[in-house]
Amino acid sequence: MTVIRCVTMQKNEATLLEPWILWHGAIFGLSNLTVVDNGSTDPHVKDVQKRYEAQGVQIIRKYRSQKDFLRKGEIFTDIIRGWDAENACDFALPMDCDEFLAFFLDRLSVDPAEIRAQFELLKNEQATLITDRLLLNVPNAPNYYRPQSVPRALFKAHTIVGLDRGLHAPQTIYPERCVRTPFVHLHLHNRPDYEDIRRFARQKLAHIAGAIPGEKPRAGQITPENPKEGYHLRYYFQASQEDFLRSYLHTPDIYAPVIADHFRTLGVDPAPILGDTAAPQFPVHVPQNFLAHRRLEDGSQHEYGLFDPLAYAYENEDVVKDAFYGIWPLIHYMDAGWREGRRPNANGMEPFLLQAAVPTV
């Protein structure tokens, strides 16, 4: 049987740690999960780690400092090399604690058996493996996700050379050949409470002098060689919550309640993760397991359409050949195709509208 081992590093992830363990434990088995604790002080987090350690999850507690966080890529590399030395797995998957693995080709699937089956198809690939599709949860809109193209690492056994802190640039013994995986990372980064987003951003920016407006440099902080380091986290201290929510208002996304449904199947309440703000909610019974969605006018009107990934790729050769949009034609439909009037499906199914009582984001 194919064995996939998964590793994450976290600190005080009171909301996400147990869901992360349950989600990936259902796919890979609890004994194939490793959590590197980066100095958690939250009693709930400590209790979660202790309970699941007793059930087979490996908890590593020796990397507790901010310097260790900055060495995350090196630490993960050492862990994966240790697995290789023991022939402990066929694949190694490094992840952040706000990322959840799913499958997305012709449709979106969160079924553990289907996800495992995709690893079988990759076993004979002699290549660097890249997962470069991501679904970012839309803030204050549970079950809505923005497709993005962001590279993430996945290693076949005995291939790792190195890994960066962000887990974006895997180095392997196959530098000349890259294979795109059929997976997607559900990036549940946008916590329901904006101050929680800021709190975790502050934690990750603690080493950078002047990263947070109005705060004086402290002893031990550095000025990074790359001036853009942490720029995506600095944004939260430059934008108000209203600005943050407004930035999502008129960008198309997808509606996929199957993700929250799977959390419930695992015994996890999705509300603390995705929020419980009023947004249009209804069951989706289509093979793709999602609908394309956009807000119209002031944001109170919602348009939904059936998007068929295979049909859209077949009918839009220019998109498939594009260096960026060819990675995931769904993003092209979100960015341009919908506005241009391109057909989202081959059977002519028209979109439908819902009117909300108040604008929602």
Short mmCIF file of C-alpha atoms in Angstrom, two decimals:
data_model
loop_
_atom_site.label_atom_id
_atom_site.label_comp_id
_atom_site.label_asym_id
_atom_site.label_seq_id
_atom_site.Cartn_x
_atom_site.Cartn_y
_atom_site.Cartn_z
CA MET A 1 0.00 0.00 0.00
CA THR A 2 1.23 3.49 -0.83
CA VAL A 3 2.28 5.38 2.30
CA ILE A 4 2.09 9.18 2.38
CA ARG A 5 3.53 11.06 5.35
CA CYS A 6 2.52 14.63 6.08
CA VAL A 7 4.27 17.26 8.20
CA THR A 8 3.26 20.69 9.44
CA MET A 9 4.65 23.31 11.82
CA GLN A 10 2.31 25.29 14.04
CA LYS A 11 2.18 27.56 17.06
CA ASN A 12 -1.00 28.10 19.08
CA GLU A 13 -3.32 27.04 16.24
CA ALA A 14 -6.21 26.47 18.61
CA THR A 15 -8.85 26.57 15.89
CA LEU A 16 -7.09 24.75 13.05
CA LEU A 17 -4.83 22.09 14.56
CA GLU A 18 -7.44 19.45 15.40
CA PRO A 19 -9.34 19.90 12.09
CA TRP A 20 -6.00 19.61 10.25
CA ILE A 21 -5.21 16.36 12.08
CA LEU A 22 -8.66 14.88 11.49
CA TRP A 23 -8.79 15.88 7.80
CA HIS A 24 -5.38 14.43 6.94
CA GLY A 25 -5.68 11.54 9.36
CA ALA A 26 -8.71 10.41 7.37
CA ILE A 27 -6.59 10.45 4.20
CA PHE A 28 -3.20 9.19 5.35
CA GLY A 29 -3.77 7.69 8.81
CA LEU A 30 -2.93 9.39 12.10
CA SER A 31 0.38 7.53 12.41
CA ASN A 32 1.56 9.19 9.19
CA LEU A 33 1.11 12.74 10.50
CA THR A 34 3.89 14.81 12.08
CA VAL A 35 3.28 18.11 13.88
CA VAL A 36 6.28 20.30 14.67
CA ASP A 37 5.26 22.46 17.61
CA ASN A 38 6.94 25.88 17.40
CA GLY A 39 6.55 26.79 21.06
CA SER A 40 2.81 26.69 21.67
CA THR A 41 1.58 28.10 24.98
CA ASP A 42 -2.16 27.68 24.42
CA PRO A 43 -3.51 24.99 26.81
CA HIS A 44 -6.05 23.75 24.25
CA VAL A 45 -3.32 23.24 21.63
CA LYS A 46 -1.19 21.36 24.13
CA ASP A 47 -4.16 19.15 25.01
CA VAL A 48 -4.92 18.43 21.33
CA GLN A 49 -1.31 17.44 20.72
CA LYS A 50 -1.23 15.19 23.76
CA ARG A 51 -4.50 13.44 22.81
CA TYR A 52 -3.53 12.76 19.22
CA GLU A 53 0.03 11.83 20.14
CA ALA A 54 -1.51 8.99 22.13
CA GLN A 55 -3.31 7.93 18.92
CA GLY A 56 -0.17 7.83 16.79
CA VAL A 57 0.49 11.38 15.60
CA GLN A 58 4.16 12.30 15.96
CA ILE A 59 4.64 15.56 17.90
CA ILE A 60 8.09 17.17 17.72
CA ARG A 61 8.62 19.78 20.44
CA LYS A 62 12.30 20.69 20.16
CA TYR A 63 11.92 23.49 17.59
CA ARG A 64 10.38 26.17 19.79
CA SER A 65 11.99 29.47 18.77
CA GLN A 66 11.35 32.13 16.14
CA LYS A 67 14.69 31.17 14.59
CA ASP A 68 13.35 27.64 14.19
CA PHE A 69 10.29 29.02 12.40
CA LEU A 70 12.61 30.79 9.97
CA ARG A 71 14.34 27.44 9.39
CA LYS A 72 11.09 25.60 8.66
CA GLY A 73 12.21 24.49 5.20
CA GLU A 74 15.48 23.10 6.56
CA ILE A 75 13.72 21.36 9.44
CA PHE A 76 11.18 19.75 7.12
CA THR A 77 14.00 18.67 4.80
CA ASP A 78 15.77 16.94 7.69
CA ILE A 79 12.55 15.21 8.76
CA ILE A 80 11.85 13.98 5.24
CA ARG A 81 15.43 12.74 4.83
CA GLY A 82 14.97 10.81 8.06
CA TRP A 83 11.89 9.15 6.60
CA ASP A 84 13.87 8.30 3.47
CA ALA A 85 16.63 6.72 5.55
CA GLU A 86 14.04 4.46 7.15
CA ASN A 87 12.10 3.83 3.90
CA ALA A 88 9.12 5.05 5.91
CA CYS A 89 6.94 6.34 3.06
CA ASP A 90 6.41 6.65 -0.68
CA PHE A 91 5.58 10.37 -0.59
CA ALA A 92 6.27 13.24 1.82
CA LEU A 93 3.87 16.17 1.95
CA PRO A 94 4.93 19.34 3.81
CA MET A 95 2.02 21.68 4.56
CA ASP A 96 0.98 24.69 6.60
CA CYS A 97 -1.60 24.16 9.31
CA ASP A 98 -4.20 26.25 7.46
CA GLU A 99 -3.95 24.04 4.35
CA PHE A 100 -6.12 21.00 3.65
CA LEU A 101 -5.51 18.63 0.76
CA ALA A 102 -8.20 17.88 -1.84
CA PHE A 103 -8.42 16.67 -5.45
CA PHE A 104 -9.44 18.89 -8.39
CA LEU A 105 -9.37 17.97 -12.08
CA ASP A 106 -12.73 17.63 -13.78
CA ARG A 107 -14.36 18.17 -10.39
CA LEU A 108 -13.61 18.97 -6.76
CA SER A 109 -13.35 16.00 -4.41
CA VAL A 110 -12.62 15.82 -0.70
CA ASP A 111 -13.11 12.04 -0.55
CA PRO A 112 -10.10 10.43 1.22
CA ALA A 113 -10.16 7.33 -1.01
CA GLU A 114 -10.14 9.40 -4.20
CA ILE A 115 -7.30 11.55 -2.91
CA ARG A 116 -5.22 8.49 -1.98
CA ALA A 117 -5.86 6.96 -5.40
CA GLN A 118 -4.23 9.93 -7.10
CA PHE A 119 -0.94 9.21 -5.33
CA GLU A 120 -0.93 5.77 -6.94
CA LEU A 121 -0.90 7.45 -10.35
CA LEU A 122 2.19 9.47 -9.40
CA LYS A 123 4.33 6.61 -8.06
CA ASN A 124 6.23 6.06 -11.31
CA GLU A 125 6.89 9.73 -12.10
CA GLN A 126 10.59 10.56 -12.16
CA ALA A 127 10.11 14.29 -11.65
CA THR A 128 9.78 17.22 -9.29
CA LEU A 129 6.14 17.24 -8.21
CA ILE A 130 4.31 20.56 -7.92
CA THR A 131 0.80 21.27 -6.68
CA ASP A 132 0.07 24.75 -7.98
CA ARG A 133 -3.65 25.13 -7.44
CA LEU A 134 -5.17 26.60 -4.33
CA LEU A 135 -8.64 27.56 -3.09
CA LEU A 136 -8.52 30.50 -0.65
CA ASN A 137 -11.57 30.85 1.56
CA VAL A 138 -13.42 34.13 1.04
CA PRO A 139 -13.72 36.05 4.33
CA ASN A 140 -17.20 36.44 5.82
CA ALA A 141 -18.59 34.09 3.15
CA PRO A 142 -18.54 30.46 4.32
CA ASN A 143 -18.40 27.95 1.44
CA TYR A 144 -17.00 30.47 -1.05
CA TYR A 145 -13.41 30.12 -2.32
CA ARG A 146 -11.14 32.08 -4.64
CA PRO A 147 -9.06 29.95 -7.06
CA GLN A 148 -5.38 30.91 -7.13
CA SER A 149 -2.20 29.51 -8.63
CA VAL A 150 0.42 29.11 -5.91
CA PRO A 151 3.09 26.37 -6.05
CA ARG A 152 3.32 23.93 -3.14
CA ALA A 153 5.71 21.06 -2.53
CA LEU A 154 5.22 17.30 -2.69
CA PHE A 155 8.13 14.85 -2.66
CA LYS A 156 8.48 11.29 -3.85
CA ALA A 157 10.60 9.26 -1.49
CA HIS A 158 14.38 9.62 -1.88
CA THR A 159 14.16 12.68 -4.14
CA ILE A 160 14.38 15.70 -1.84
CA VAL A 161 17.33 18.08 -2.18
CA GLY A 162 15.96 21.12 -0.38
CA LEU A 163 12.90 23.15 0.56
CA ASP A 164 12.29 26.82 1.25
CA ARG A 165 10.52 28.22 4.32
CA GLY A 166 7.35 29.03 2.37
CA LEU A 167 7.14 25.47 0.94
CA HIS A 168 6.81 26.97 -2.54
CA ALA A 169 10.05 25.89 -4.23
CA PRO A 170 10.88 22.21 -3.79
CA GLN A 171 14.30 21.07 -5.02
CA THR A 172 14.70 17.45 -6.05
CA ILE A 173 17.09 15.14 -7.87
CA TYR A 174 15.00 15.79 -10.99
CA PRO A 175 15.65 19.49 -11.72
CA GLU A 176 14.93 19.13 -15.44
CA ARG A 177 11.43 17.68 -15.22
CA CYS A 178 8.39 18.97 -13.38
CA VAL A 179 5.00 17.25 -13.13
CA ARG A 180 1.84 19.00 -11.99
CA THR A 181 -0.21 17.00 -9.49
CA PRO A 182 -4.03 16.72 -9.56
CA PHE A 183 -4.32 18.08 -6.03
CA VAL A 184 -5.53 21.40 -4.69
CA HIS A 185 -4.73 23.01 -1.36
CA LEU A 186 -7.72 24.42 0.50
CA HIS A 187 -6.09 27.49 2.06
CA LEU A 188 -8.28 28.43 5.02
CA HIS A 189 -6.21 31.47 5.87
CA ASN A 190 -8.99 34.03 6.20
CA ARG A 191 -10.14 33.55 9.77
CA PRO A 192 -13.60 34.86 10.70
CA ASP A 193 -12.11 37.39 13.15
CA TYR A 194 -9.87 39.97 11.43
CA GLU A 195 -7.94 40.51 14.65
CA ASP A 196 -7.07 36.80 14.65
CA ILE A 197 -5.65 37.21 11.14
CA ARG A 198 -3.55 40.11 12.41
CA ARG A 199 -2.44 38.17 15.49
CA PHE A 200 -1.04 35.28 13.46
CA ALA A 201 0.48 37.68 10.93
CA ARG A 202 2.22 39.51 13.77
CA GLN A 203 3.57 36.18 15.03
CA LYS A 204 5.12 35.44 11.63
CA LEU A 205 6.52 38.96 11.21
CA ALA A 206 8.10 39.12 14.66
CA HIS A 207 11.65 38.89 13.28
CA ILE A 208 11.36 41.81 10.80
CA ALA A 209 12.15 45.34 12.01
CA GLY A 210 9.53 47.88 10.99
CA ALA A 211 7.18 45.29 9.50
CA ILE A 212 4.20 46.60 11.45
CA PRO A 213 3.39 50.31 11.01
CA GLY A 214 3.89 52.37 14.16
CA GLU A 215 5.98 49.79 16.00
CA LYS A 216 9.60 50.57 16.85
CA PRO A 217 12.32 48.03 16.00
CA ARG A 218 13.16 45.66 18.84
CA ALA A 219 16.34 43.88 19.83
CA GLY A 220 16.96 40.80 17.71
CA GLN A 221 14.85 41.95 14.77
CA ILE A 222 16.44 42.08 11.32
CA THR A 223 16.11 43.98 8.08
CA PRO A 224 15.75 41.18 5.51
CA GLU A 225 17.77 41.18 2.31
CA ASN A 226 14.54 40.84 0.37
CA PRO A 227 12.53 44.01 1.12
CA LYS A 228 9.33 42.23 0.03
CA GLU A 229 9.63 39.49 2.64
CA GLY A 230 6.31 39.15 4.42
CA TYR A 231 4.60 41.73 2.21
CA HIS A 232 1.38 39.70 2.08
CA LEU A 233 1.27 39.69 5.89
CA ARG A 234 2.08 43.40 6.26
CA TYR A 235 -1.05 44.16 4.25
CA TYR A 236 -3.27 43.32 7.24
CA PHE A 237 -1.76 46.17 9.24
CA GLN A 238 -2.13 48.63 6.38
CA ALA A 239 -5.75 47.81 5.49
CA SER A 240 -8.82 48.16 7.67
CA GLN A 241 -11.20 45.25 8.02
CA GLU A 242 -13.61 47.08 5.71
CA ASP A 243 -10.90 47.48 3.05
CA PHE A 244 -9.99 43.82 3.42
CA LEU A 245 -13.56 42.61 2.93
CA ARG A 246 -14.17 45.05 0.08
CA SER A 247 -11.22 43.60 -1.83
CA TYR A 248 -13.18 40.35 -2.27
CA LEU A 249 -16.53 41.90 -3.16
CA HIS A 250 -16.39 41.93 -6.96
CA THR A 251 -13.93 39.13 -7.71
CA PRO A 252 -15.58 35.91 -8.96
CA ASP A 253 -15.08 32.78 -6.88
CA ILE A 254 -16.61 29.33 -6.48
CA TYR A 255 -19.33 28.07 -4.17
CA ALA A 256 -18.43 24.65 -2.74
CA PRO A 257 -20.38 23.51 0.35
CA VAL A 258 -18.86 20.03 -0.02
CA ILE A 259 -15.85 21.24 2.01
CA ALA A 260 -17.87 22.27 5.06
CA ASP A 261 -19.94 19.10 4.70
CA HIS A 262 -16.76 17.02 4.92
CA PHE A 263 -15.67 18.85 8.07
CA ARG A 264 -19.02 17.93 9.63
CA THR A 265 -18.52 14.31 8.59
CA LEU A 266 -15.24 14.40 10.52
CA GLY A 267 -17.02 15.80 13.58
CA VAL A 268 -15.67 19.33 13.07
CA ASP A 269 -17.88 22.42 13.27
CA PRO A 270 -16.82 24.51 10.23
CA ALA A 271 -18.13 27.81 11.67
CA PRO A 272 -15.00 28.69 13.72
CA ILE A 273 -12.90 28.06 10.59
CA LEU A 274 -15.05 29.50 7.80
CA GLY A 275 -17.29 31.84 9.77
CA ASP A 276 -21.06 31.93 10.12
CA THR A 277 -21.83 35.27 8.46
CA ALA A 278 -25.01 35.28 6.39
CA ALA A 279 -24.26 34.45 2.75
CA PRO A 280 -26.42 32.56 0.25
CA GLN A 281 -26.33 28.86 1.13
CA PHE A 282 -27.97 25.97 -0.70
CA PRO A 283 -27.09 22.36 -1.59
CA VAL A 284 -25.15 21.68 -4.79
CA HIS A 285 -25.98 18.51 -6.71
CA VAL A 286 -23.77 18.64 -9.79
CA PRO A 287 -20.92 16.27 -10.73
CA GLN A 288 -18.34 19.07 -10.38
CA ASN A 289 -19.27 19.64 -6.69
CA PHE A 290 -19.08 23.43 -7.09
CA LEU A 291 -20.61 26.37 -8.94
CA ALA A 292 -18.95 29.47 -10.34
CA HIS A 293 -20.16 32.57 -8.48
CA ARG A 294 -19.94 36.34 -8.75
CA ARG A 295 -21.58 39.31 -7.07
CA LEU A 296 -23.34 41.95 -9.11
CA GLU A 297 -24.14 45.63 -8.54
CA ASP A 298 -23.78 46.48 -4.83
CA GLY A 299 -22.98 42.89 -3.90
CA SER A 300 -26.52 41.92 -2.92
CA GLN A 301 -27.18 40.07 -6.17
CA HIS A 302 -25.44 36.73 -6.67
CA GLU A 303 -25.00 34.93 -9.98
CA TYR A 304 -24.20 31.21 -10.11
CA GLY A 305 -23.25 29.06 -13.08
CA LEU A 306 -22.24 25.51 -13.87
CA PHE A 307 -18.55 25.40 -14.80
CA ASP A 308 -17.24 22.30 -16.56
CA PRO A 309 -13.42 22.33 -16.39
CA LEU A 310 -12.95 19.83 -19.22
CA ALA A 311 -15.42 21.50 -21.58
CA TYR A 312 -13.94 24.94 -20.94
CA ALA A 313 -10.43 23.70 -21.67
CA TYR A 314 -11.61 21.91 -24.81
CA GLU A 315 -13.39 24.97 -26.20
CA ASN A 316 -10.67 27.51 -25.34
CA GLU A 317 -7.38 26.44 -26.88
CA ASP A 318 -5.87 29.88 -26.28
CA VAL A 319 -6.40 29.45 -22.54
CA VAL A 320 -4.88 25.98 -22.45
CA LYS A 321 -1.77 27.21 -24.27
CA ASP A 322 -1.32 30.25 -22.02
CA ALA A 323 1.68 29.94 -19.69
CA PHE A 324 -0.35 31.06 -16.67
CA TYR A 325 -4.00 30.27 -17.33
CA GLY A 326 -3.12 26.89 -18.79
CA ILE A 327 -2.24 25.79 -15.25
CA TRP A 328 -5.88 26.10 -14.24
CA PRO A 329 -8.39 27.37 -16.83
CA LEU A 330 -10.90 28.00 -14.03
CA ILE A 331 -8.83 31.04 -13.06
CA HIS A 332 -9.12 32.39 -16.59
CA TYR A 333 -12.90 32.11 -16.38
CA MET A 334 -12.83 33.97 -13.06
CA ASP A 335 -10.46 36.68 -14.32
CA ALA A 336 -11.74 37.19 -17.85
CA GLY A 337 -13.79 34.43 -19.44
CA TRP A 338 -17.01 35.14 -17.57
CA ARG A 339 -16.81 38.84 -18.38
CA GLU A 340 -16.01 38.03 -22.02
CA GLY A 341 -19.09 35.81 -22.32
CA ARG A 342 -17.24 32.52 -22.87
CA ARG A 343 -19.34 29.40 -22.35
CA PRO A 344 -18.67 27.76 -18.96
CA ASN A 345 -20.19 24.43 -19.96
CA ALA A 346 -20.94 22.51 -23.15
CA ASN A 347 -24.65 21.86 -22.60
CA GLY A 348 -25.77 25.48 -22.60
CA MET A 349 -26.92 25.64 -18.99
CA GLU A 350 -27.53 29.29 -18.15
CA PRO A 351 -26.54 30.92 -14.85
CA PHE A 352 -29.16 31.83 -12.26
CA LEU A 353 -29.50 34.78 -9.88
CA LEU A 354 -30.19 35.03 -6.17
CA GLN A 355 -31.06 38.29 -4.44
CA ALA A 356 -29.73 38.69 -0.90
CA ALA A 357 -31.43 40.97 1.60
CA VAL A 358 -28.21 42.88 2.24
CA PRO A 359 -24.84 42.94 0.47
CA THR A 360 -22.61 40.12 1.69
CA VAL A 361 -18.89 39.61 1.35
#
